mmCIF file of C-alpha atoms and ligand atoms in Angstrom:
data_model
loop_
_atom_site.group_PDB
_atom_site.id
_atom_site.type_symbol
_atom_site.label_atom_id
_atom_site.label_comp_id
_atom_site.label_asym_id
_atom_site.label_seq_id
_atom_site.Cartn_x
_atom_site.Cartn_y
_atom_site.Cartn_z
ATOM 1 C CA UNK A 11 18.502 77.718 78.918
ATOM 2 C CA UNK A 12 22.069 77.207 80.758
ATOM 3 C CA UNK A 13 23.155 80.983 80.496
ATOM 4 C CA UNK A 14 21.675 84.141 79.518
ATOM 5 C CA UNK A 15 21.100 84.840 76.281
ATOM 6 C CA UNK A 16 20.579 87.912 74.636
ATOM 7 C CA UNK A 17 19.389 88.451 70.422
ATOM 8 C CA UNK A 18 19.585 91.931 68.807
ATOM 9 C CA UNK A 19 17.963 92.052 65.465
ATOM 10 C CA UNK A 20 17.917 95.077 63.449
ATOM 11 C CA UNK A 21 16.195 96.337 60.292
ATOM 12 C CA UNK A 22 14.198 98.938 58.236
ATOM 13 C CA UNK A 23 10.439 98.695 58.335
ATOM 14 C CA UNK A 24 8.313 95.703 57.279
ATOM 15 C CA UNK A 25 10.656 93.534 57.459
ATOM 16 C CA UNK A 26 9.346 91.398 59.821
ATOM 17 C CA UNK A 27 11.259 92.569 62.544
ATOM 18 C CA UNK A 28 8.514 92.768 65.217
ATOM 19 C CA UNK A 29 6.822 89.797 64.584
ATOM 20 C CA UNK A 30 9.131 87.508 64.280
ATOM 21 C CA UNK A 31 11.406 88.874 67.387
ATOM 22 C CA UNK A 32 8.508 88.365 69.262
ATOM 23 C CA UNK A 33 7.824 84.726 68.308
ATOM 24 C CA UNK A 34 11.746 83.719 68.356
ATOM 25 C CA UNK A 35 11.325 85.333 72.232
ATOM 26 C CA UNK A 36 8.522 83.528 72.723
ATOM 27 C CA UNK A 37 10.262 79.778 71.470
ATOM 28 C CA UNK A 38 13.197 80.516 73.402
ATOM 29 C CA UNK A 39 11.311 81.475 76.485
ATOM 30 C CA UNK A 40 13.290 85.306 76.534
ATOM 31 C CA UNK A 41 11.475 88.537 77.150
ATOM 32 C CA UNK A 42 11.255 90.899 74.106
ATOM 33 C CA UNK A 43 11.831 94.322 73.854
ATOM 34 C CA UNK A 44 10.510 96.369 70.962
ATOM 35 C CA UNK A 45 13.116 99.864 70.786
ATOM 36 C CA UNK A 46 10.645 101.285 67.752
ATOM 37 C CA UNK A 47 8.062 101.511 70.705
ATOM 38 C CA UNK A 48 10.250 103.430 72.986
ATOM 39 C CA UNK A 49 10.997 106.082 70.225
ATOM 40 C CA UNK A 50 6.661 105.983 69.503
ATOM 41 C CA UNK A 51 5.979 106.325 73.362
ATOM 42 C CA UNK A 52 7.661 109.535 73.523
ATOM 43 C CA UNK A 53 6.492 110.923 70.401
ATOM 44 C CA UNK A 54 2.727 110.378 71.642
ATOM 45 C CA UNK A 55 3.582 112.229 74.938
ATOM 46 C CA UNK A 56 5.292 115.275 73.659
ATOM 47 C CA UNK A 57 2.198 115.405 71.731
ATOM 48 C CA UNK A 58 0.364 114.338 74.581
ATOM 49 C CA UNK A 59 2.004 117.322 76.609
ATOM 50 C CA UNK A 60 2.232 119.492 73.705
ATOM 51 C CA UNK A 61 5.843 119.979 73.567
ATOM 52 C CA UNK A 62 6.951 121.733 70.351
ATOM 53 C CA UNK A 63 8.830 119.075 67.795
ATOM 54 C CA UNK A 64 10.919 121.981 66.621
ATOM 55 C CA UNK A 65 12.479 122.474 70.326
ATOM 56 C CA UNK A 66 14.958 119.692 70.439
ATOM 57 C CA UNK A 67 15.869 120.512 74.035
ATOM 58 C CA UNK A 68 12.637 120.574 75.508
ATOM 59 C CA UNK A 69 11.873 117.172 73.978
ATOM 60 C CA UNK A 70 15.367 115.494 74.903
ATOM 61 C CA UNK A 71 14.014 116.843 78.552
ATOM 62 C CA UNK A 72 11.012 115.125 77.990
ATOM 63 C CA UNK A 73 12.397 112.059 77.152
ATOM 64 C CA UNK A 74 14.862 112.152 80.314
ATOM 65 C CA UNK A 75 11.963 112.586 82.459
ATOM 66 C CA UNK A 76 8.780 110.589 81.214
ATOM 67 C CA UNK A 77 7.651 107.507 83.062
ATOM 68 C CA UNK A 78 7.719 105.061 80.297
ATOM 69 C CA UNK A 79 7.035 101.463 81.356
ATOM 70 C CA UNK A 80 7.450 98.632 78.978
ATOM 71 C CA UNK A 81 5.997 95.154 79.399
ATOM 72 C CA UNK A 82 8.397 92.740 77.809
ATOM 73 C CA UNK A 83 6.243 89.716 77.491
ATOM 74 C CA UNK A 84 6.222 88.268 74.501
ATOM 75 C CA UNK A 85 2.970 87.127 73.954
ATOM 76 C CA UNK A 86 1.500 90.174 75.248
ATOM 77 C CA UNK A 87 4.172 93.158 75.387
ATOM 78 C CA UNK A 88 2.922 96.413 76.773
ATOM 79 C CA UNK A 89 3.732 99.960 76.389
ATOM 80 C CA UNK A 90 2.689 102.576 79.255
ATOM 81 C CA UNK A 91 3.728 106.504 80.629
ATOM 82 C CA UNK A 92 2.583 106.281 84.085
ATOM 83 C CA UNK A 93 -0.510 104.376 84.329
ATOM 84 C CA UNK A 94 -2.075 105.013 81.024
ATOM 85 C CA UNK A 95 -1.748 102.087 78.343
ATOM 86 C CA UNK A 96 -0.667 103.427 74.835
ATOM 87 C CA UNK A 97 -0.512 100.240 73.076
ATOM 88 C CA UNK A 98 -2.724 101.271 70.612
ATOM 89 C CA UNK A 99 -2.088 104.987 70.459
ATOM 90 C CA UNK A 100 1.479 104.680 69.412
ATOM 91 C CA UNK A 101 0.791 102.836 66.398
ATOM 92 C CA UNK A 102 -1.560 105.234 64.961
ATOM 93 C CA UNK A 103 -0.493 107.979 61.917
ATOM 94 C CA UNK A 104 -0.036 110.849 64.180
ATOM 95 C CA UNK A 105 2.306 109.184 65.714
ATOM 96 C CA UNK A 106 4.068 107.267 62.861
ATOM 97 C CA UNK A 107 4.419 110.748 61.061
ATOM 98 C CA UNK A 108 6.126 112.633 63.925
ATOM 99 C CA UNK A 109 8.427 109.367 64.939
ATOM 100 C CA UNK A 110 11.827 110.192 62.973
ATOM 101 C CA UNK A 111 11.638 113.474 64.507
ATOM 102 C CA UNK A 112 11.876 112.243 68.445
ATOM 103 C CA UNK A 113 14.513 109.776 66.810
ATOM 104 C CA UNK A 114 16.631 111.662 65.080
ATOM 105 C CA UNK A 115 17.415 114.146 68.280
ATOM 106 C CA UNK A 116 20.729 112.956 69.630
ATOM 107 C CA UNK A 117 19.896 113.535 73.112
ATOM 108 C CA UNK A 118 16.941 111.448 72.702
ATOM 109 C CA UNK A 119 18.876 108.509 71.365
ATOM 110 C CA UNK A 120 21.739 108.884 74.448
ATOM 111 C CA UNK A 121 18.770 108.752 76.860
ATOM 112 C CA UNK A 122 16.845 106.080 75.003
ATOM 113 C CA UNK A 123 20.219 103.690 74.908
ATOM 114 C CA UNK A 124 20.254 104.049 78.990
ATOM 115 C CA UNK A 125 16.952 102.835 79.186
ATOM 116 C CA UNK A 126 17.071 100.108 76.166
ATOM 117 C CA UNK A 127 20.449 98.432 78.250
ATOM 118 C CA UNK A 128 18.745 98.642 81.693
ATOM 119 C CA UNK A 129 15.546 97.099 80.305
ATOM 120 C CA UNK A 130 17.808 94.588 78.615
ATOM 121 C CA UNK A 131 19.283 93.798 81.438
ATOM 122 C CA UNK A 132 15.853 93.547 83.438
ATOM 123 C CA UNK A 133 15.233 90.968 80.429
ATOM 124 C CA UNK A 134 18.497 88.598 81.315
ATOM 125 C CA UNK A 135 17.524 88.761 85.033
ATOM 126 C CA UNK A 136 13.771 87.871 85.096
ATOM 127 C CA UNK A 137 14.118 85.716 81.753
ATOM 128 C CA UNK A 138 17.286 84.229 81.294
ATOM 129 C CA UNK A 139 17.645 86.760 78.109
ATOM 130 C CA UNK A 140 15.904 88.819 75.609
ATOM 131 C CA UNK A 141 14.976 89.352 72.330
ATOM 132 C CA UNK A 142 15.478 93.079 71.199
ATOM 133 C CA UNK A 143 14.616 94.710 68.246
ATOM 134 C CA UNK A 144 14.813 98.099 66.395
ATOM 135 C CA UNK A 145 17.118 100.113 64.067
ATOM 136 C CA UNK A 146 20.967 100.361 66.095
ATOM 137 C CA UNK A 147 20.312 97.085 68.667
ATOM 138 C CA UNK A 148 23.133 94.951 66.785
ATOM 139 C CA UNK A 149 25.434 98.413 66.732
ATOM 140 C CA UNK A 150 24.918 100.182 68.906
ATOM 141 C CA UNK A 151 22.681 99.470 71.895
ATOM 142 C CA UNK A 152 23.487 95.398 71.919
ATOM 143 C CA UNK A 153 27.017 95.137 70.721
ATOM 144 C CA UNK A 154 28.045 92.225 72.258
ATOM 145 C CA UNK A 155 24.792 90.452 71.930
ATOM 146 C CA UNK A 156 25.202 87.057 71.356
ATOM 147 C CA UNK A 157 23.446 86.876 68.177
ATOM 148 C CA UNK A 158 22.908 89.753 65.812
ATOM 149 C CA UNK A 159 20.761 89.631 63.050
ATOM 150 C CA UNK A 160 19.820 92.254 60.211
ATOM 151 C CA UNK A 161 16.702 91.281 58.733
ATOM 152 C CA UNK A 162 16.151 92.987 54.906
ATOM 153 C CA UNK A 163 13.299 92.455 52.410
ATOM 154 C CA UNK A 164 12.931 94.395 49.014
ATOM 155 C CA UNK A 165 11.188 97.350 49.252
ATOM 156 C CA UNK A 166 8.440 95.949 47.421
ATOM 157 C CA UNK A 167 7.819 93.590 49.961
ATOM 158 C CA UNK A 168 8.206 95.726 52.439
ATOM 159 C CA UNK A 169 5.512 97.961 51.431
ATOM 160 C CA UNK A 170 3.091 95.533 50.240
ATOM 161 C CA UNK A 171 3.273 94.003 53.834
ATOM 162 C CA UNK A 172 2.759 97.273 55.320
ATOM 163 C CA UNK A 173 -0.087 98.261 53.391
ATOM 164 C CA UNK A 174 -1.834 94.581 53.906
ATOM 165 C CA UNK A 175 -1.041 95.092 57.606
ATOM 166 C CA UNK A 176 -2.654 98.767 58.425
ATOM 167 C CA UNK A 177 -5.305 98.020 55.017
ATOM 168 C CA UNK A 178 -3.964 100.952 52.969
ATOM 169 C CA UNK A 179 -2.980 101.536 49.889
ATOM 170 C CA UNK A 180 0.922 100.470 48.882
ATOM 171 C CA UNK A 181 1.228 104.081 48.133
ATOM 172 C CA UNK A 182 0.254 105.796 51.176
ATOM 173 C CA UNK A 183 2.633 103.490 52.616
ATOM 174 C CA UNK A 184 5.460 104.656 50.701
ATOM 175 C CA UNK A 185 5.979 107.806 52.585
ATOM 176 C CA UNK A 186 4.803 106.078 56.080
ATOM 177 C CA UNK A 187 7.776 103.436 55.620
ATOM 178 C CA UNK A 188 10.131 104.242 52.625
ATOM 179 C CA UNK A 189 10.393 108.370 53.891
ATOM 180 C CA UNK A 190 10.708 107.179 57.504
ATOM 181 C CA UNK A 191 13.230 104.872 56.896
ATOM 182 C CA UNK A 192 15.211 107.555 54.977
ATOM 183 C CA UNK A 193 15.189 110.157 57.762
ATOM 184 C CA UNK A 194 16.185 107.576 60.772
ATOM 185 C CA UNK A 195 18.987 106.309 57.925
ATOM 186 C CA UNK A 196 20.517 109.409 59.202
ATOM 187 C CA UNK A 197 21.129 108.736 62.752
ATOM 188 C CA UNK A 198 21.531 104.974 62.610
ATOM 189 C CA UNK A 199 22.860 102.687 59.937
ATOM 190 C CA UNK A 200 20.379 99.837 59.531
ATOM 191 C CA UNK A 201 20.455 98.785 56.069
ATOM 192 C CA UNK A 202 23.667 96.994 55.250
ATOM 193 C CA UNK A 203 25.289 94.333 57.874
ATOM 194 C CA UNK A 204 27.766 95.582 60.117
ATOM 195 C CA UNK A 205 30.958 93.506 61.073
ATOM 196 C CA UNK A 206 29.981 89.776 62.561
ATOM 197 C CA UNK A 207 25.680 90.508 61.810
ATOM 198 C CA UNK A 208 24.212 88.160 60.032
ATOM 199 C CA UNK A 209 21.697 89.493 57.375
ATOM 200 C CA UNK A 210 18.433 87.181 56.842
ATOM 201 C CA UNK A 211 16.456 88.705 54.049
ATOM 202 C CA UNK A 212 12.360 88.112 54.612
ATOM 203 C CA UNK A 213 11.806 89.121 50.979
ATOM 204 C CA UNK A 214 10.551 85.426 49.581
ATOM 205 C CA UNK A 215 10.192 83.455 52.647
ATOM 206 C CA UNK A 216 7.354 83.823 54.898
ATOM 207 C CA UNK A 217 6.594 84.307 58.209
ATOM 208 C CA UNK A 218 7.146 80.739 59.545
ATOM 209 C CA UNK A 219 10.560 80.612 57.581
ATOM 210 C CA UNK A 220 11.505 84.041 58.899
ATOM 211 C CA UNK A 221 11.140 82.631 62.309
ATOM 212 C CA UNK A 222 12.986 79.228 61.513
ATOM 213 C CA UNK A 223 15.446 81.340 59.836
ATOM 214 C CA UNK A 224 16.190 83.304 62.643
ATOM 215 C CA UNK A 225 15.987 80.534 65.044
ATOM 216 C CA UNK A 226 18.640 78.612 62.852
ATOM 217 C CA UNK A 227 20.969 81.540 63.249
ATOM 218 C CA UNK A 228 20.184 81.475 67.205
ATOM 219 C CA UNK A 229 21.155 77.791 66.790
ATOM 220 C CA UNK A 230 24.210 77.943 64.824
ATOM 221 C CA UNK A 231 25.795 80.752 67.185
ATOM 222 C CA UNK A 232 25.434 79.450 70.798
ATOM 223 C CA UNK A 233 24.707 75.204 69.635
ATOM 224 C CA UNK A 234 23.381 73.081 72.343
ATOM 225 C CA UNK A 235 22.867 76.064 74.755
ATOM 226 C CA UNK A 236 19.381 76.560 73.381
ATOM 227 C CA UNK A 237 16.039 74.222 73.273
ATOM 228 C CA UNK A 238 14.261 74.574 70.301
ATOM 229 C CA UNK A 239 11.919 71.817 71.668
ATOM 230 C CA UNK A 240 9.561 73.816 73.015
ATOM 231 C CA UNK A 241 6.701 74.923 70.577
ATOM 232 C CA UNK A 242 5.959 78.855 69.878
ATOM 233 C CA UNK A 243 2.834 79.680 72.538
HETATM 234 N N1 ADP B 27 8.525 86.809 56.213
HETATM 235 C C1 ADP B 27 7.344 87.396 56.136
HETATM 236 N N2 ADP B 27 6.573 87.204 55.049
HETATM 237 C C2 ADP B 27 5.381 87.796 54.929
HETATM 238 N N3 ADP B 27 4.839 88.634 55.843
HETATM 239 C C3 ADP B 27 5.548 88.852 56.950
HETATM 240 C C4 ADP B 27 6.816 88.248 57.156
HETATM 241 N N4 ADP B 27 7.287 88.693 58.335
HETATM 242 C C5 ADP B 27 6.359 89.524 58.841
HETATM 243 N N5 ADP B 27 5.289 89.610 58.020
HETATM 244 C C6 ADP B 27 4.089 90.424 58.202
HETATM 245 O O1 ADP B 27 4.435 91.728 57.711
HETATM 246 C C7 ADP B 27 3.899 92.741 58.541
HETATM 247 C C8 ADP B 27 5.003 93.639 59.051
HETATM 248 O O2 ADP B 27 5.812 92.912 59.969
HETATM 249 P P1 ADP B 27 6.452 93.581 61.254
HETATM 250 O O3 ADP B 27 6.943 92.461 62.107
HETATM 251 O O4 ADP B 27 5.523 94.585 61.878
HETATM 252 O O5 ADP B 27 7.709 94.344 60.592
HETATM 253 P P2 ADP B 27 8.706 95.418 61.189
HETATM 254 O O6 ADP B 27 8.694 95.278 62.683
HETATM 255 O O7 ADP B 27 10.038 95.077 60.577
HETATM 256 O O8 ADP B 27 8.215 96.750 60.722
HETATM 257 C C9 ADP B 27 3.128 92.017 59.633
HETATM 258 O O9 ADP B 27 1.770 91.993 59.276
HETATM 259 C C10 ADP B 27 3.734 90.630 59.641
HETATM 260 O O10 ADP B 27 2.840 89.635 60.084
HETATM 261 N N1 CDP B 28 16.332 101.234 67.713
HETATM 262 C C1 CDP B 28 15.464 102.081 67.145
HETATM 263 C C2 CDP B 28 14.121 101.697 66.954
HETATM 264 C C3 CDP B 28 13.255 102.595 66.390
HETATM 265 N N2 CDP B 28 13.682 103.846 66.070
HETATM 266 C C4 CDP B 28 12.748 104.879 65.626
HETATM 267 O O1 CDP B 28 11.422 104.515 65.999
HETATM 268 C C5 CDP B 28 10.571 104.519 64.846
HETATM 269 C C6 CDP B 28 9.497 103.473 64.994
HETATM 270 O O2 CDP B 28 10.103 102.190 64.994
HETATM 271 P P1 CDP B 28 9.260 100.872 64.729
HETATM 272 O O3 CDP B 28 10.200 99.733 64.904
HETATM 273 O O4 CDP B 28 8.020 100.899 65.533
HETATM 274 O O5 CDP B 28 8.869 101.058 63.226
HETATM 275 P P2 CDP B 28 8.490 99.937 62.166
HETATM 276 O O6 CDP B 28 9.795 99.325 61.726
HETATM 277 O O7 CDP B 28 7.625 98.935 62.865
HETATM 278 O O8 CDP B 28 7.813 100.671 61.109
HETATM 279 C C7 CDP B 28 11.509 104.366 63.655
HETATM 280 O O9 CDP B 28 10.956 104.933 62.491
HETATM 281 C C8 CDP B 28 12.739 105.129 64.143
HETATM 282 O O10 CDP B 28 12.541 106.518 63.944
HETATM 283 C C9 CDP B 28 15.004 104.185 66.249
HETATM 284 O O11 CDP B 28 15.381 105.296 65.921
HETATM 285 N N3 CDP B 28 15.889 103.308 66.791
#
């Protein structure tokens, strides 16, 4: 890759944001950093440390001051505070439930978008670019990415991808994805295009198409500068 290179794809969840960020990073040989994980790292350690939900000052503080460490390699990224792996604790209900509330606290999300642009910048140094994902990367955090993408699927999809994912039923995964979606919609607009991003909707391609799609659109914005050559690892 001649010059650095950085994709910002944005989207509600289960659309295929995740996966498919992670193997576009992967093909284009760019670190990947996944924002949702940020927001669920600091939701497990205010409920790690206790800190009341309802105090939106103490957990703004929190967020200034934990020692969240995030491995940006695609084909194994890592989430840490400190020394203690929470790859697997962030993903779990308590934390998806409590999510939208670290989220939605605007001192959270000033503190969060200092971190998100230094670790994207860690991402062009050490990589040659990155791949970063979430709900406000094309608007907010990642303006002048190169590429920006909005990924969209019906909400049928959406759901029925969620529930085969975690093995629950479509319902309970209404309120885990549909609800969620609906409280962060406040703080961050991530379900219609903004100026110059380019929506790819996942809703009846699959996974391999999602990623072709969205390496097309890599392709089509910055042309010869990129090898698709190489084969996803
Ligand atoms: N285009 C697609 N078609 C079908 N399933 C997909 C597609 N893209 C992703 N998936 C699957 O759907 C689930 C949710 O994808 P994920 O990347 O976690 O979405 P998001 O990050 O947007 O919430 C995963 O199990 C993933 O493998
Ligand atoms: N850029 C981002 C990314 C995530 N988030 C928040 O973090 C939560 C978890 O994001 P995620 O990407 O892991 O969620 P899914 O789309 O995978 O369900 C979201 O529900 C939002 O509350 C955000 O506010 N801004």
């Amino acid at each position: 890759m001649s010059k650095p290179l950085v994709v910002a794809i944005d989207g509600p969840s289960g659309t295929g944001k995740s996966s498919v960020s992670k193997a576009v990073a992967k093909q284009l040989g760019l670190a990947y950093l996944d924002t949702g994980a940020m927001y669920r790292a600091l939701a497990w350690s205010c409920l790690d440390v206790a800190i009341d939900f309802d105090d939106g000052s103490a957990v703004a503080e929190h967020s200034r001051t934990f020692d969240l460490r995030m491995g940006m390699d695609p084909a194994a990224p890592t989430v840490a505070v400190g020394t203690r792996r929470i790859d697997r604790e962030i993903r779990e209900d308590a934390v998806t439930s409590v999510v939208s509330r670290v989220a939605t606290n605007l001192d959270v999300r000033a503190d969060m978008l200092t971190r998100q642009r230094a670790l994207i910048a860690e991402g062009v140094q050490h990589s040659g670019g990155v791949v970063a994902e979430g709900r406000d990367i094309t608007t907010v955090v990642a303006p002048d990415a190169d590429v920006r993408i909005l990924m969209t699927a019906s909400e049928e999809a959406r759901m029925a991808r969620r529930s085969r994912q975690l093995r629950v039923s479509a319902e309970s995964t209404r309120s885990q994805i549909i609800d969620r979606d609906r409280t962060d919609s406040t703080v961050s607009q991530f379900t219609t295009a903004a100026d110059g991003v380019v929506t790819v909707d996942t809703s009846h391609i699959d996974f391999r198409q999602s990623v072709a799609a969205v390496l097309h659109v890599v392709k089509e914005a910055v042309g010869g500068d990129v090898d698709l050559s190489t084969p996803a690892g």
